[in-house]
mmCIF file of C-alpha atoms in Angstrom:
data_model
loop_
_atom_site.group_PDB
_atom_site.id
_atom_site.type_symbol
_atom_site.label_atom_id
_atom_site.label_comp_id
_atom_site.label_asym_id
_atom_site.label_seq_id
_atom_site.Cartn_x
_atom_site.Cartn_y
_atom_site.Cartn_z
ATOM 1 C CA UNK A 2 139.703 44.983 17.496
ATOM 2 C CA UNK A 3 136.876 45.798 19.906
ATOM 3 C CA UNK A 4 136.471 49.377 21.009
ATOM 4 C CA UNK A 5 137.290 50.068 24.617
ATOM 5 C CA UNK A 6 135.557 52.802 26.598
ATOM 6 C CA UNK A 7 137.561 54.355 29.335
ATOM 7 C CA UNK A 8 135.343 54.875 32.364
ATOM 8 C CA UNK A 9 136.712 57.837 34.204
ATOM 9 C CA UNK A 10 135.411 59.017 37.590
ATOM 10 C CA UNK A 11 133.820 61.986 35.834
ATOM 11 C CA UNK A 12 132.016 59.664 33.401
ATOM 12 C CA UNK A 13 130.797 57.473 36.243
ATOM 13 C CA UNK A 14 129.479 60.542 38.061
ATOM 14 C CA UNK A 15 127.677 61.755 34.910
ATOM 15 C CA UNK A 16 125.965 58.379 34.419
ATOM 16 C CA UNK A 17 124.962 58.304 38.080
ATOM 17 C CA UNK A 18 123.399 61.761 37.763
ATOM 18 C CA UNK A 19 121.552 60.707 34.597
ATOM 19 C CA UNK A 20 120.049 57.734 36.413
ATOM 20 C CA UNK A 21 119.070 59.921 39.350
ATOM 21 C CA UNK A 22 117.445 62.485 37.070
ATOM 22 C CA UNK A 23 115.534 59.745 35.270
ATOM 23 C CA UNK A 24 114.293 58.283 38.571
ATOM 24 C CA UNK A 25 113.393 61.746 39.904
ATOM 25 C CA UNK A 26 111.388 62.849 36.875
ATOM 26 C CA UNK A 27 109.673 59.454 36.562
ATOM 27 C CA UNK A 28 108.631 59.634 40.214
ATOM 28 C CA UNK A 29 107.497 63.244 39.751
ATOM 29 C CA UNK A 30 105.361 62.281 36.748
ATOM 30 C CA UNK A 31 103.748 59.458 38.714
ATOM 31 C CA UNK A 32 102.995 61.817 41.605
ATOM 32 C CA UNK A 33 101.353 64.329 39.244
ATOM 33 C CA UNK A 34 99.251 61.561 37.675
ATOM 34 C CA UNK A 35 98.176 60.269 41.091
ATOM 35 C CA UNK A 36 97.281 63.757 42.312
ATOM 36 C CA UNK A 37 95.263 64.381 39.160
ATOM 37 C CA UNK A 38 93.448 61.075 39.534
ATOM 38 C CA UNK A 39 92.684 61.792 43.190
ATOM 39 C CA UNK A 40 91.407 65.273 42.349
ATOM 40 C CA UNK A 41 89.128 63.997 39.582
ATOM 41 C CA UNK A 42 87.881 61.170 41.788
ATOM 42 C CA UNK A 43 87.231 63.431 44.772
ATOM 43 C CA UNK A 44 85.302 65.918 42.643
ATOM 44 C CA UNK A 45 83.333 63.298 40.759
ATOM 45 C CA UNK A 46 81.774 64.149 37.403
ATOM 46 C CA UNK A 47 78.599 65.611 35.973
ATOM 47 C CA UNK A 48 75.775 63.168 35.429
ATOM 48 C CA UNK A 49 72.106 63.170 34.490
ATOM 49 C CA UNK A 50 69.385 60.751 35.568
ATOM 50 C CA UNK A 51 65.771 60.744 34.409
ATOM 51 C CA UNK A 52 62.756 59.739 36.453
ATOM 52 C CA UNK A 53 63.939 60.561 39.966
ATOM 53 C CA UNK A 54 60.935 61.189 42.237
ATOM 54 C CA UNK A 55 60.203 64.009 44.638
ATOM 55 C CA UNK A 56 61.633 63.249 48.111
ATOM 56 C CA UNK A 57 59.191 61.472 50.403
ATOM 57 C CA UNK A 58 58.489 63.172 53.719
ATOM 58 C CA UNK A 59 56.310 61.610 56.425
ATOM 59 C CA UNK A 60 55.279 62.002 60.022
ATOM 60 C CA UNK A 61 57.773 61.318 62.773
ATOM 61 C CA UNK A 62 58.177 61.708 66.504
ATOM 62 C CA UNK A 63 60.930 61.217 69.034
ATOM 63 C CA UNK A 64 64.557 62.089 68.665
ATOM 64 C CA UNK A 65 68.074 61.349 69.820
ATOM 65 C CA UNK A 66 70.911 63.011 71.702
ATOM 66 C CA UNK A 67 74.700 63.023 71.665
ATOM 67 C CA UNK A 68 77.728 64.720 73.150
ATOM 68 C CA UNK A 69 79.887 66.800 70.785
ATOM 69 C CA UNK A 70 82.800 68.415 72.583
ATOM 70 C CA UNK A 71 81.403 70.737 75.223
ATOM 71 C CA UNK A 72 77.894 70.579 73.752
ATOM 72 C CA UNK A 73 74.985 68.381 74.802
ATOM 73 C CA UNK A 74 73.129 68.005 71.512
ATOM 74 C CA UNK A 75 69.443 67.120 71.157
ATOM 75 C CA UNK A 76 67.906 66.237 67.788
ATOM 76 C CA UNK A 77 64.111 66.338 67.518
ATOM 77 C CA UNK A 78 62.657 64.317 64.637
ATOM 78 C CA UNK A 79 60.207 66.543 62.773
ATOM 79 C CA UNK A 80 59.664 64.297 59.726
ATOM 80 C CA UNK A 81 60.833 61.029 58.242
ATOM 81 C CA UNK A 82 62.738 61.568 55.017
ATOM 82 C CA UNK A 83 63.577 59.423 51.990
ATOM 83 C CA UNK A 84 65.393 61.048 49.075
ATOM 84 C CA UNK A 85 66.406 59.203 45.900
ATOM 85 C CA UNK A 86 68.491 61.717 43.978
ATOM 86 C CA UNK A 87 71.473 62.748 41.870
ATOM 87 C CA UNK A 88 74.470 64.277 43.629
ATOM 88 C CA UNK A 89 75.149 67.589 41.885
ATOM 89 C CA UNK A 90 77.774 68.988 44.261
ATOM 90 C CA UNK A 91 79.607 68.253 47.516
ATOM 91 C CA UNK A 92 81.475 70.518 49.899
ATOM 92 C CA UNK A 93 83.610 69.788 52.948
ATOM 93 C CA UNK A 94 83.769 71.978 56.044
ATOM 94 C CA UNK A 95 86.578 71.894 58.565
ATOM 95 C CA UNK A 96 87.112 73.547 61.912
ATOM 96 C CA UNK A 97 86.524 73.105 65.613
ATOM 97 C CA UNK A 98 83.017 74.577 65.669
ATOM 98 C CA UNK A 99 79.966 72.459 66.425
ATOM 99 C CA UNK A 100 78.601 72.690 62.888
ATOM 100 C CA UNK A 101 81.851 71.451 61.303
ATOM 101 C CA UNK A 102 82.257 68.628 63.806
ATOM 102 C CA UNK A 103 78.650 67.503 63.493
ATOM 103 C CA UNK A 104 78.235 68.109 59.740
ATOM 104 C CA UNK A 105 81.668 68.124 58.059
ATOM 105 C CA UNK A 106 80.114 67.594 54.622
ATOM 106 C CA UNK A 107 77.154 69.074 52.738
ATOM 107 C CA UNK A 108 75.627 67.231 49.796
ATOM 108 C CA UNK A 109 73.575 68.996 47.111
ATOM 109 C CA UNK A 110 70.962 66.758 45.490
ATOM 110 C CA UNK A 111 68.625 67.031 42.496
ATOM 111 C CA UNK A 112 65.624 65.112 41.228
ATOM 112 C CA UNK A 113 62.916 65.525 38.587
ATOM 113 C CA UNK A 114 63.748 67.496 35.442
ATOM 114 C CA UNK A 115 66.796 69.145 37.005
ATOM 115 C CA UNK A 116 68.426 65.736 37.474
ATOM 116 C CA UNK A 117 67.343 64.676 33.974
ATOM 117 C CA UNK A 118 68.762 67.759 32.206
ATOM 118 C CA UNK A 119 71.780 68.308 34.448
ATOM 119 C CA UNK A 120 74.321 67.577 31.684
ATOM 120 C CA UNK A 121 72.421 69.409 28.938
ATOM 121 C CA UNK A 122 71.954 72.551 31.012
ATOM 122 C CA UNK A 123 74.923 74.102 32.806
ATOM 123 C CA UNK A 124 73.557 75.128 36.198
ATOM 124 C CA UNK A 125 77.027 76.129 37.458
ATOM 125 C CA UNK A 126 76.438 74.513 40.844
ATOM 126 C CA UNK A 127 78.581 75.711 43.748
ATOM 127 C CA UNK A 128 78.577 75.424 47.533
ATOM 128 C CA UNK A 129 79.977 77.626 50.286
ATOM 129 C CA UNK A 130 78.900 79.076 53.616
ATOM 130 C CA UNK A 131 76.375 76.238 54.042
ATOM 131 C CA UNK A 132 74.506 77.258 50.894
ATOM 132 C CA UNK A 133 74.193 75.704 47.435
ATOM 133 C CA UNK A 134 73.983 78.142 44.543
ATOM 134 C CA UNK A 135 73.441 77.975 40.789
ATOM 135 C CA UNK A 136 73.806 80.412 37.912
ATOM 136 C CA UNK A 137 72.011 80.215 34.590
ATOM 137 C CA UNK A 138 73.064 82.291 31.595
ATOM 138 C CA UNK A 139 71.876 82.688 28.019
ATOM 139 C CA UNK A 140 70.685 79.472 26.406
ATOM 140 C CA UNK A 141 71.043 77.579 29.679
ATOM 141 C CA UNK A 142 68.550 79.924 31.327
ATOM 142 C CA UNK A 143 66.129 79.668 28.398
ATOM 143 C CA UNK A 144 66.432 75.863 28.327
ATOM 144 C CA UNK A 145 65.910 75.646 32.074
ATOM 145 C CA UNK A 146 62.742 77.711 31.790
ATOM 146 C CA UNK A 147 61.515 75.472 28.961
ATOM 147 C CA UNK A 148 62.523 72.011 30.163
ATOM 148 C CA UNK A 149 62.828 72.498 33.938
ATOM 149 C CA UNK A 150 60.159 75.075 34.820
ATOM 150 C CA UNK A 151 60.331 74.067 38.491
ATOM 151 C CA UNK A 152 64.130 74.108 38.677
ATOM 152 C CA UNK A 153 64.167 76.077 41.946
ATOM 153 C CA UNK A 154 62.109 73.314 43.600
ATOM 154 C CA UNK A 155 64.003 70.274 42.280
ATOM 155 C CA UNK A 156 67.321 70.622 44.090
ATOM 156 C CA UNK A 157 68.347 70.989 47.707
ATOM 157 C CA UNK A 158 71.380 71.532 49.899
ATOM 158 C CA UNK A 159 71.569 68.901 52.622
ATOM 159 C CA UNK A 160 73.420 68.987 55.942
ATOM 160 C CA UNK A 161 74.027 65.323 56.822
ATOM 161 C CA UNK A 162 74.359 64.157 60.440
ATOM 162 C CA UNK A 163 75.588 60.558 60.608
ATOM 163 C CA UNK A 164 73.848 58.190 63.011
ATOM 164 C CA UNK A 165 77.025 56.112 63.442
ATOM 165 C CA UNK A 166 80.583 55.630 62.172
ATOM 166 C CA UNK A 167 79.462 53.444 59.253
ATOM 167 C CA UNK A 168 77.159 56.156 57.899
ATOM 168 C CA UNK A 169 79.864 58.757 58.513
ATOM 169 C CA UNK A 170 82.231 56.725 56.342
ATOM 170 C CA UNK A 171 79.613 56.457 53.583
ATOM 171 C CA UNK A 172 79.003 60.212 53.622
ATOM 172 C CA UNK A 173 82.717 60.751 52.976
ATOM 173 C CA UNK A 174 82.510 58.499 49.897
ATOM 174 C CA UNK A 175 79.665 60.367 48.176
ATOM 175 C CA UNK A 176 80.812 62.017 44.944
ATOM 176 C CA UNK A 177 79.320 64.414 42.408
ATOM 177 C CA UNK A 178 77.464 62.378 39.780
ATOM 178 C CA UNK A 179 76.487 59.583 42.172
ATOM 179 C CA UNK A 180 72.947 58.248 42.343
ATOM 180 C CA UNK A 181 72.158 57.807 46.024
ATOM 181 C CA UNK A 182 69.213 57.051 48.234
ATOM 182 C CA UNK A 183 69.377 58.613 51.687
ATOM 183 C CA UNK A 184 66.947 57.798 54.479
ATOM 184 C CA UNK A 185 66.590 59.295 57.914
ATOM 185 C CA UNK A 186 64.864 62.160 59.670
ATOM 186 C CA UNK A 187 64.604 65.884 59.185
ATOM 187 C CA UNK A 188 65.603 67.308 62.549
ATOM 188 C CA UNK A 189 65.697 70.443 64.630
ATOM 189 C CA UNK A 190 68.880 70.722 66.660
ATOM 190 C CA UNK A 191 69.432 72.274 70.066
ATOM 191 C CA UNK A 192 72.886 72.256 71.656
ATOM 192 C CA UNK A 193 73.700 73.529 75.155
ATOM 193 C CA UNK A 194 76.986 73.974 77.025
ATOM 194 C CA UNK A 195 77.502 73.741 80.779
ATOM 195 C CA UNK A 196 77.815 77.529 80.988
ATOM 196 C CA UNK A 197 74.450 78.034 79.299
ATOM 197 C CA UNK A 198 75.437 78.822 75.723
ATOM 198 C CA UNK A 199 72.777 77.565 73.327
ATOM 199 C CA UNK A 200 73.016 76.786 69.619
ATOM 200 C CA UNK A 201 70.026 76.115 67.339
ATOM 201 C CA UNK A 202 69.955 74.627 63.833
ATOM 202 C CA UNK A 203 66.597 73.822 62.221
ATOM 203 C CA UNK A 204 65.712 71.907 59.069
ATOM 204 C CA UNK A 205 63.505 73.013 56.244
ATOM 205 C CA UNK A 206 60.428 70.858 55.670
ATOM 206 C CA UNK A 207 59.582 72.268 52.232
ATOM 207 C CA UNK A 208 61.078 71.601 48.815
ATOM 208 C CA UNK A 209 59.890 74.941 47.449
ATOM 209 C CA UNK A 210 61.608 77.358 49.827
ATOM 210 C CA UNK A 211 64.828 79.180 48.960
ATOM 211 C CA UNK A 212 67.458 81.217 50.732
ATOM 212 C CA UNK A 213 68.401 81.168 54.401
ATOM 213 C CA UNK A 214 66.735 78.292 56.260
ATOM 214 C CA UNK A 215 65.853 76.364 53.095
ATOM 215 C CA UNK A 216 68.393 73.564 53.582
ATOM 216 C CA UNK A 217 67.494 70.133 54.923
ATOM 217 C CA UNK A 218 69.191 69.039 58.159
ATOM 218 C CA UNK A 219 69.058 65.235 57.970
ATOM 219 C CA UNK A 220 69.883 62.689 60.653
ATOM 220 C CA UNK A 221 70.978 59.924 58.284
ATOM 221 C CA UNK A 222 70.236 56.283 59.110
ATOM 222 C CA UNK A 223 70.769 54.733 55.663
ATOM 223 C CA UNK A 224 72.732 55.454 52.464
ATOM 224 C CA UNK A 225 72.632 53.287 49.344
ATOM 225 C CA UNK A 226 74.142 53.771 45.907
ATOM 226 C CA UNK A 227 71.973 53.040 42.876
#
């Protein structure tokens, strides 16, 4: 004689709750996985590339202008610039200020021995306040001195100004660990409002300077991934 299960309203409710809990926790697990994947993707990963050359800087003249909010912005080309480098860090900036609207993303780049030894030496790269910083401790400091004696001159923090919407989209896609080639111009910026407020932002033209004013302000005309 086959067994017969009596399905009471309470039993039906319990099964319904079990199904709901299963669906809820399955969906929650998928959300956690997707968030983790997005976080890893957005941060990128450490990488090392040998043989990357020193950025090429040449003569340039002219400039361009644009309107950003209440500012009339003028960019003077002070040098042509071609950098083939490893992305060691990225940082996004948000806000209503001119700097955030014009340069919402900074990209830190390395070449030479720093790019080659980037995974063997922990430089502890970080970015904030429009600066890129590194910290070397113990064996990492000793190895940097031995294998990357010019480590302070083989990395730069770059403020990228997009020439158009296509370049702006590419800048957003750059990730730590990427090998990119960026072309454009080092620029000096002057922005003026109708009530006479003036804002200046100048680029470095040296790869050996450090500290305030050492970052490159680049008007980007081309980005390629290698």
